[in-house]
Short mmCIF file of C-alpha atoms and ligand atoms in Angstrom, two decimals:
data_model
loop_
_atom_site.label_atom_id
_atom_site.label_comp_id
_atom_site.label_asym_id
_atom_site.label_seq_id
_atom_site.Cartn_x
_atom_site.Cartn_y
_atom_site.Cartn_z
CA MET J 1 119.38 110.89 142.58
CA PRO J 2 117.21 111.66 139.36
CA GLY J 3 119.17 114.87 137.58
CA ILE J 4 117.66 117.35 135.41
CA LEU J 5 118.48 118.38 131.62
CA VAL J 6 117.87 121.28 130.16
CA TYR J 7 118.67 123.11 127.15
CA ALA J 8 120.21 126.30 126.55
CA LEU J 9 119.58 128.39 123.09
CA HIS J 10 121.94 131.14 122.32
CA ASP J 11 122.13 133.58 119.56
CA ASP J 12 125.40 133.88 117.19
CA GLU J 13 127.06 136.19 120.07
CA GLY J 14 126.73 133.12 123.04
CA ASN J 15 123.81 135.08 124.47
CA PHE J 16 121.19 133.01 126.19
CA ASN J 17 117.44 133.79 125.59
CA LYS J 18 115.70 134.66 128.79
CA ASN J 19 113.11 132.04 128.60
CA SER J 20 115.86 129.27 128.47
CA LEU J 21 117.59 131.56 131.86
CA GLY J 22 114.48 130.87 133.03
CA ALA J 23 114.29 126.99 132.50
CA VAL J 24 117.92 126.36 133.80
CA SER J 25 116.56 128.51 136.86
CA GLU J 26 113.26 126.48 137.58
CA ALA J 27 115.71 123.10 136.88
CA ALA J 28 118.20 124.32 139.49
CA LYS J 29 115.25 124.63 142.34
CA LEU J 30 113.72 121.46 141.50
CA ALA J 31 117.08 119.94 141.54
CA GLY J 32 117.15 121.76 145.03
CA GLU J 33 114.21 120.17 146.49
CA LEU J 34 114.94 116.39 144.42
CA GLY J 35 118.83 116.86 146.59
CA THR J 36 120.18 116.17 142.73
CA GLU J 37 121.69 118.86 139.88
CA ALA J 38 120.89 120.48 137.47
CA ALA J 39 122.78 120.74 134.16
CA VAL J 40 123.03 122.36 130.95
CA ALA J 41 123.52 121.69 127.20
CA VAL J 42 124.58 123.86 125.12
CA VAL J 43 125.58 123.32 121.38
CA GLY J 44 127.89 124.68 118.96
CA ASP J 45 131.46 126.93 119.83
CA VAL J 46 129.83 129.25 123.04
CA PRO J 47 132.33 131.05 125.18
CA ASP J 48 133.85 129.36 128.07
CA ASP J 49 132.75 132.43 130.21
CA ALA J 50 129.22 132.49 128.62
CA CYS J 51 128.90 128.88 130.04
CA ARG J 52 130.02 128.97 132.83
CA GLY J 53 127.81 132.46 133.91
CA LEU J 54 124.61 129.70 133.59
CA GLY J 55 126.13 128.69 137.16
CA ALA J 56 124.56 132.19 138.34
CA TYR J 57 121.24 130.85 137.05
CA GLY J 58 122.06 127.41 139.25
CA ALA J 59 122.96 125.17 136.93
CA SER J 60 125.86 122.89 138.17
CA LYS J 61 127.47 121.36 135.13
CA VAL J 62 127.17 122.84 131.51
CA TRP J 63 127.62 120.34 128.24
CA ARG J 64 129.25 121.77 125.58
CA ALA J 65 128.90 119.99 121.88
CA LYS J 66 130.65 122.41 119.91
CA SER J 67 130.57 120.72 116.63
CA ALA J 68 126.52 120.11 116.45
CA PRO J 69 124.48 123.40 114.74
CA GLU J 70 122.85 125.95 117.04
CA GLY J 71 119.26 126.35 115.76
CA LEU J 72 118.24 122.71 114.38
CA ALA J 73 116.03 120.12 116.18
CA GLN J 74 117.45 117.02 115.23
CA PRO J 75 121.30 117.35 116.28
CA ILE J 76 120.44 118.88 119.43
CA VAL J 77 118.27 115.90 119.77
CA ASP J 78 121.12 113.71 119.00
CA VAL J 79 123.36 115.47 122.00
CA MET J 80 120.38 115.06 124.41
CA ALA J 81 119.91 112.20 123.76
CA LYS J 82 123.66 111.14 124.10
CA LEU J 83 123.79 112.74 127.26
CA ILE J 84 120.42 111.09 128.98
CA SER J 85 122.00 107.91 127.99
CA ASP J 86 125.47 108.21 129.33
CA GLU J 87 124.87 110.72 132.47
CA GLY J 88 121.42 109.08 133.35
CA TYR J 89 119.75 112.27 133.43
CA SER J 90 116.06 111.40 134.59
CA TYR J 91 114.44 114.42 133.38
CA ALA J 92 115.11 116.86 130.62
CA LEU J 93 113.36 120.26 130.88
CA PHE J 94 112.26 122.61 128.19
CA GLY J 95 111.94 126.92 127.89
CA GLY J 96 108.66 126.11 125.62
CA GLY J 97 109.20 128.46 122.07
CA LEU J 98 109.26 126.74 118.71
CA LEU J 99 112.84 125.09 119.17
CA GLY J 100 112.11 123.80 122.48
CA PHE J 101 108.87 122.65 121.29
CA GLU J 102 110.44 120.68 118.27
CA ILE J 103 113.76 119.39 120.30
CA GLY J 104 111.48 118.36 123.38
CA ALA J 105 109.25 116.25 120.72
CA GLY J 106 111.81 114.86 118.68
CA LEU J 107 113.68 113.79 121.96
CA THR J 108 110.72 112.34 123.16
CA ALA J 109 109.73 110.26 120.00
CA ARG J 110 113.89 109.43 120.47
CA LEU J 111 113.76 108.01 123.77
CA GLY J 112 110.16 106.55 124.09
CA ALA J 113 109.32 109.14 126.82
CA GLY J 114 107.05 110.33 128.40
CA VAL J 115 106.19 114.12 127.72
CA THR J 116 104.11 117.17 129.37
CA MET J 117 103.66 120.59 126.83
CA GLU J 118 103.06 123.88 128.01
CA VAL J 119 103.56 123.32 131.51
CA THR J 120 103.04 126.26 133.70
CA ASP J 121 104.70 125.04 136.69
CA VAL J 122 106.68 122.36 138.49
CA LYS J 123 106.59 120.56 141.56
CA VAL J 124 107.87 118.04 144.17
CA GLU J 125 106.43 114.81 144.95
CA ASP J 126 107.59 112.15 146.46
CA GLY J 127 110.78 112.62 145.25
CA LYS J 128 109.30 112.99 141.35
CA LEU J 129 108.60 115.80 139.25
CA VAL J 130 104.97 116.46 138.55
CA ALA J 131 103.89 118.53 135.60
CA GLU J 132 101.02 122.04 135.89
CA ARG J 133 99.62 122.36 132.55
CA PRO J 134 96.45 124.07 131.87
CA VAL J 135 93.63 122.68 130.01
CA LEU J 136 90.44 124.11 128.76
CA GLN J 137 91.78 127.07 127.22
CA ASP J 138 93.25 127.65 131.15
CA SER J 139 90.39 127.57 133.22
CA ALA J 140 91.66 124.31 135.05
CA ILE J 141 95.41 122.97 135.70
CA VAL J 142 95.90 119.38 135.79
CA ASP J 143 99.32 117.78 137.56
CA VAL J 144 101.11 115.14 135.35
CA GLY J 145 103.15 112.43 136.79
CA TYR J 146 105.45 110.20 135.22
CA VAL J 147 105.71 106.59 135.44
CA ASP J 148 108.93 106.27 133.82
CA GLU J 149 111.92 108.22 133.61
CA PRO J 150 113.31 110.25 131.55
CA ALA J 151 110.94 112.45 131.67
CA ILE J 152 110.53 115.51 129.52
CA ILE J 153 108.96 118.88 130.63
CA ILE J 154 108.11 121.75 128.01
CA GLY J 155 107.40 124.86 129.47
CA ARG J 156 105.11 127.16 128.15
CA LEU J 157 106.86 129.72 127.00
CA ASN J 158 108.55 132.19 129.22
CA ALA J 159 106.35 130.32 132.08
CA PHE J 160 109.88 129.88 134.68
CA ASP J 161 111.40 133.27 136.05
CA ALA J 162 114.80 133.51 135.51
CA THR J 163 116.76 134.06 139.03
CA GLU J 164 120.06 135.29 138.85
CA ARG J 165 121.86 133.90 142.23
CA ASN J 166 124.60 135.29 143.57
CA GLY J 167 128.61 133.93 142.94
CA GLY J 168 127.46 130.64 140.61
CA SER J 169 130.05 129.18 138.03
CA ALA J 170 128.84 125.93 135.92
CA GLU J 171 131.24 123.67 135.72
CA VAL J 172 132.28 123.08 131.59
CA ALA J 173 132.58 120.11 129.94
CA ASP J 174 132.89 119.57 126.22
CA VAL J 175 130.87 116.34 124.46
CA ASP J 176 131.73 114.39 121.09
CA VAL J 177 128.32 113.47 120.01
CA GLU J 178 127.81 111.48 116.56
CA LEU J 179 125.32 113.76 114.56
CA SER J 180 122.36 110.65 112.63
CA GLU J 181 122.34 110.16 109.32
CA TRP J 182 119.01 112.48 109.20
CA SER J 183 120.33 115.46 111.62
CA THR J 184 122.61 116.03 108.55
CA LYS J 185 120.01 116.20 106.25
CA ALA J 186 119.04 119.63 106.86
CA THR J 187 121.89 123.09 107.49
CA MET J 188 120.83 126.31 108.65
CA VAL J 189 121.30 129.12 106.05
CA THR J 190 120.54 132.04 108.07
CA ARG J 191 119.99 132.75 111.23
CA GLY J 192 117.59 135.40 112.18
CA GLU J 193 114.25 136.74 114.76
CA SER J 194 111.68 138.40 113.42
CA ARG J 195 111.43 141.58 115.69
CA GLY J 196 108.77 144.27 115.96
CA GLU J 197 109.92 147.75 115.92
CA ASP J 198 113.20 145.99 116.02
CA VAL J 199 112.91 144.75 119.52
CA ASN J 200 112.01 140.87 120.56
CA ILE J 201 108.80 141.78 122.57
CA GLU J 202 109.23 138.58 124.72
CA ASP J 203 112.48 139.86 125.97
CA ALA J 204 111.29 143.49 126.82
CA GLU J 205 110.70 144.72 130.50
CA LEU J 206 108.22 147.11 129.48
CA LEU J 207 105.58 146.44 127.02
CA VAL J 208 102.83 148.56 125.52
CA GLY J 209 99.92 146.67 124.06
CA GLY J 210 97.54 147.85 121.39
CA GLY J 211 93.72 146.60 120.67
CA ARG J 212 91.23 147.68 118.02
CA GLY J 213 90.60 150.16 120.33
CA LEU J 214 93.32 152.06 118.35
CA GLY J 215 90.95 152.68 115.54
CA GLU J 216 93.52 152.38 112.81
CA ALA J 217 96.88 151.51 111.91
CA ASP J 218 97.99 155.11 112.17
CA ASN J 219 97.38 154.97 115.68
CA PHE J 220 99.74 152.76 116.93
CA LYS J 221 102.43 155.55 116.77
CA LEU J 222 100.31 156.47 120.09
CA ALA J 223 101.58 153.04 121.58
CA GLU J 224 105.18 153.78 119.69
CA GLU J 225 104.90 157.06 121.05
CA LEU J 226 104.47 156.04 124.96
CA ALA J 227 106.64 152.62 124.23
CA ALA J 228 109.95 154.57 123.42
CA ALA J 229 109.11 157.04 126.26
CA LEU J 230 109.15 154.00 128.66
CA GLY J 231 111.99 152.26 126.88
CA GLY J 232 110.00 149.35 126.45
CA ALA J 233 108.08 147.64 123.18
CA VAL J 234 104.95 147.64 121.73
CA ALA J 235 102.54 144.41 121.62
CA ALA J 236 99.39 144.14 119.65
CA THR J 237 96.13 141.56 119.27
CA ARG J 238 95.21 139.36 116.65
CA ALA J 239 92.82 141.14 115.86
CA VAL J 240 95.23 143.95 114.83
CA VAL J 241 97.34 142.08 113.36
CA ASP J 242 94.49 140.03 110.93
CA ALA J 243 93.32 143.36 110.20
CA GLY J 244 97.17 144.59 108.77
CA TRP J 245 97.76 146.94 111.71
CA TYR J 246 100.49 145.55 113.45
CA PRO J 247 103.05 142.88 112.43
CA TYR J 248 102.35 139.28 113.39
CA ALA J 249 106.01 139.24 115.55
CA ALA J 250 104.05 141.59 118.09
CA GLN J 251 101.18 139.39 118.65
CA ILE J 252 100.64 138.05 121.96
CA GLY J 253 98.46 135.29 122.35
CA GLN J 254 96.86 132.09 122.07
CA THR J 255 98.35 131.83 118.56
CA GLY J 256 101.18 134.36 119.51
CA LYS J 257 103.80 134.97 121.66
CA THR J 258 103.50 134.47 126.00
CA VAL J 259 105.42 137.42 127.46
CA ALA J 260 106.04 138.16 131.24
CA PRO J 261 107.17 141.84 131.32
CA ARG J 262 107.60 143.54 134.72
CA LEU J 263 104.78 146.67 133.09
CA TYR J 264 102.02 145.09 130.70
CA LEU J 265 99.65 148.09 129.96
CA ALA J 266 96.76 147.59 127.93
CA ALA J 267 95.27 149.74 125.51
CA GLY J 268 92.29 149.84 123.76
CA ILE J 269 92.56 145.65 124.27
CA SER J 270 89.42 144.12 125.99
CA GLY J 271 90.91 141.08 127.68
CA ALA J 272 89.60 137.79 125.14
CA ILE J 273 91.09 134.53 126.58
CA GLN J 274 93.45 133.96 123.81
CA HIS J 275 95.02 137.34 124.52
CA LYS J 276 95.50 136.79 128.55
CA VAL J 277 97.06 133.79 128.25
CA GLY J 278 99.92 135.02 126.77
CA MET J 279 100.09 138.04 128.86
CA GLN J 280 98.36 136.74 131.86
CA ASN J 281 101.46 136.12 133.81
CA SER J 282 103.06 140.39 133.52
CA GLU J 283 103.81 141.71 137.45
CA ASN J 284 101.61 144.36 136.63
CA ILE J 285 98.57 144.76 134.30
CA LEU J 286 98.01 148.44 133.39
CA ALA J 287 94.29 148.43 131.61
CA ILE J 288 93.16 151.93 129.49
CA ASN J 289 89.34 150.49 128.06
CA LYS J 290 86.53 153.42 127.70
CA ASP J 291 84.44 149.88 128.04
CA PRO J 292 83.77 149.72 132.34
CA ASN J 293 82.86 146.24 131.36
CA ALA J 294 85.47 145.49 129.56
CA PRO J 295 86.67 141.14 130.40
CA ILE J 296 90.51 143.34 131.50
CA PHE J 297 89.37 145.18 133.97
CA GLU J 298 88.67 141.51 135.88
CA PHE J 299 92.30 140.66 136.07
CA CYS J 300 93.91 143.95 135.36
CA ASP J 301 96.12 145.60 138.72
CA LEU J 302 94.79 149.33 137.30
CA GLY J 303 92.26 149.19 135.05
CA VAL J 304 91.90 153.20 133.37
CA VAL J 305 88.03 153.83 132.63
CA GLY J 306 88.84 156.07 129.74
CA ASP J 307 89.65 157.44 125.79
CA LEU J 308 92.74 156.17 125.31
CA HIS J 309 93.39 158.75 122.12
CA LYS J 310 93.44 161.30 125.05
CA ILE J 311 95.37 159.01 127.42
CA LEU J 312 98.22 157.17 125.57
CA PRO J 313 99.75 161.34 124.62
CA LYS J 314 99.99 162.78 127.75
CA LEU J 315 101.19 159.60 129.36
CA THR J 316 103.58 159.69 126.97
CA GLU J 317 104.18 163.48 127.88
CA ALA J 318 104.30 162.66 131.88
CA VAL J 319 106.61 160.27 131.33
CA LYS J 320 108.63 162.37 129.35
CA ALA J 321 108.49 165.13 132.00
CA LYS J 322 109.67 162.62 134.80
CA LYS J 323 112.83 161.52 132.29
CA GLY J 324 113.44 165.28 131.61
CA SER J 325 113.81 164.20 127.87
C1 FAD V 1 91.59 129.86 118.17
C2 FAD V 1 91.65 131.82 118.00
C3 FAD V 1 92.69 131.45 118.52
C4 FAD V 1 93.04 133.49 119.26
N1 FAD V 1 93.97 133.66 119.38
C5 FAD V 1 94.94 135.29 119.86
C6 FAD V 1 95.70 135.37 120.32
O1 FAD V 1 96.88 134.51 119.79
N2 FAD V 1 96.04 136.58 120.99
C7 FAD V 1 94.76 137.83 120.61
O2 FAD V 1 94.80 138.58 120.98
N3 FAD V 1 93.77 136.68 119.80
C8 FAD V 1 94.04 136.13 119.89
N4 FAD V 1 92.27 135.15 119.55
C9 FAD V 1 91.60 136.68 119.34
C10 FAD V 1 90.63 137.11 119.94
O3 FAD V 1 88.98 136.30 120.79
C11 FAD V 1 89.58 138.15 120.41
O4 FAD V 1 89.48 138.36 119.54
C12 FAD V 1 91.23 139.34 120.31
O5 FAD V 1 92.01 139.39 120.89
C13 FAD V 1 90.33 140.92 120.21
O6 FAD V 1 91.54 142.19 120.52
P1 FAD V 1 90.97 143.55 120.70
O7 FAD V 1 90.58 143.57 121.92
O8 FAD V 1 92.10 144.39 119.69
O9 FAD V 1 89.95 143.33 120.24
P2 FAD V 1 88.25 143.71 120.41
O10 FAD V 1 87.83 142.72 121.33
O11 FAD V 1 87.71 144.72 119.72
O12 FAD V 1 88.57 145.18 122.00
C14 FAD V 1 88.23 145.93 121.72
C15 FAD V 1 88.31 147.25 123.09
O13 FAD V 1 88.99 148.59 122.63
C16 FAD V 1 87.84 149.03 123.83
N5 FAD V 1 88.08 150.72 122.66
C17 FAD V 1 87.36 150.72 121.70
N6 FAD V 1 88.18 151.92 121.77
C18 FAD V 1 88.29 152.53 122.48
C19 FAD V 1 88.91 154.02 122.68
N7 FAD V 1 88.74 155.17 122.31
N8 FAD V 1 89.54 154.10 123.96
C20 FAD V 1 90.34 153.08 124.78
N9 FAD V 1 89.61 151.55 124.91
C21 FAD V 1 89.05 151.46 123.46
C22 FAD V 1 86.46 148.68 123.66
O14 FAD V 1 85.92 148.70 124.45
C23 FAD V 1 87.28 147.14 123.23
O15 FAD V 1 87.47 146.47 124.94
C24 FAD V 1 91.87 134.17 118.99
C25 FAD V 1 90.57 133.10 118.97
C26 FAD V 1 90.30 132.14 118.16
C27 FAD V 1 88.97 132.11 118.04
#
């Protein structure tokens, strides 16, 4: 039975990121339908407990390559290529993100495999995985099957939900991997993340997105105050990032990040397709825009037609009052 191998990225404290946990959950769900198991490859000296904890997302086995460096694509390609050839995994699944794309592409080349990128969903058909991939600026979805194994599936960032199940604990096994000569040419000097306001927008549960409707850079404080009251983070459109109003780390969309918070509050954002593709998976979308014909009203859950300069401060006050601060 074909097994699925997932790569899970972690920080220096051994915390796996949401995007990777989503990939583990997705693989576990698919493995259940295929009648097989989902395994995870982790690199670096990740504590046993953290590795076992991936069982809560459905992983049955965690392969830990302690001596391989985390964060560089080629050593991780070495680890995954060895596991696939030794253990016979039929699929490798990645949650996307820059590193996932790089490792997935490298693994594809190394194994001469088939690959699908920017995948938003995966299904089982006739005992095989079929990847769903949006095309033509997300106006259509194509099904991509594989003629051979192993097959590589690279999700769009945060496309897969990280679903915790009760009581799972994964078996942990250490694996020794001899790194290829070219994989040791680069070394990691330092690891860090570029974060807007010290918050990673990809992990935030509540996001206040600001667009050109804010009028000027200083007015981002309206979005920041509301985000602070809600306990969330601030995101931005490309128009305001290009204008230098807000850092690129906060940009959502085709050329920015993909997010899926519980609430995305879009303030002064028109809802261009290139922005929509980065936030359309949000659980609830609330839009404030003074133009009743703004495209964002076509796909938001709740739309408020009005001036954000009046509405945002009132909303912040109301949230603070509700929270009693
Ligand atoms: C190849 C390519 C890639 C791109 N990638 C991205 C991307 O990754 N992310 C992205 O966001 N964009 C991207 N874009 C740009 C995208 O097409 C839009 O131009 C951009 O998203 C618009 O940003 P905006 O909504 O802030 O501005 P606008 O489209 O100018 O919208 C501003 C909105 O604010 C409203 N408004 C104005 N004043 C107020 C007020 N006082 N109160 C309430 N509402 C008000 C207006 O009615 C309007 O709807 C890309 C474009 C291209 C061509």
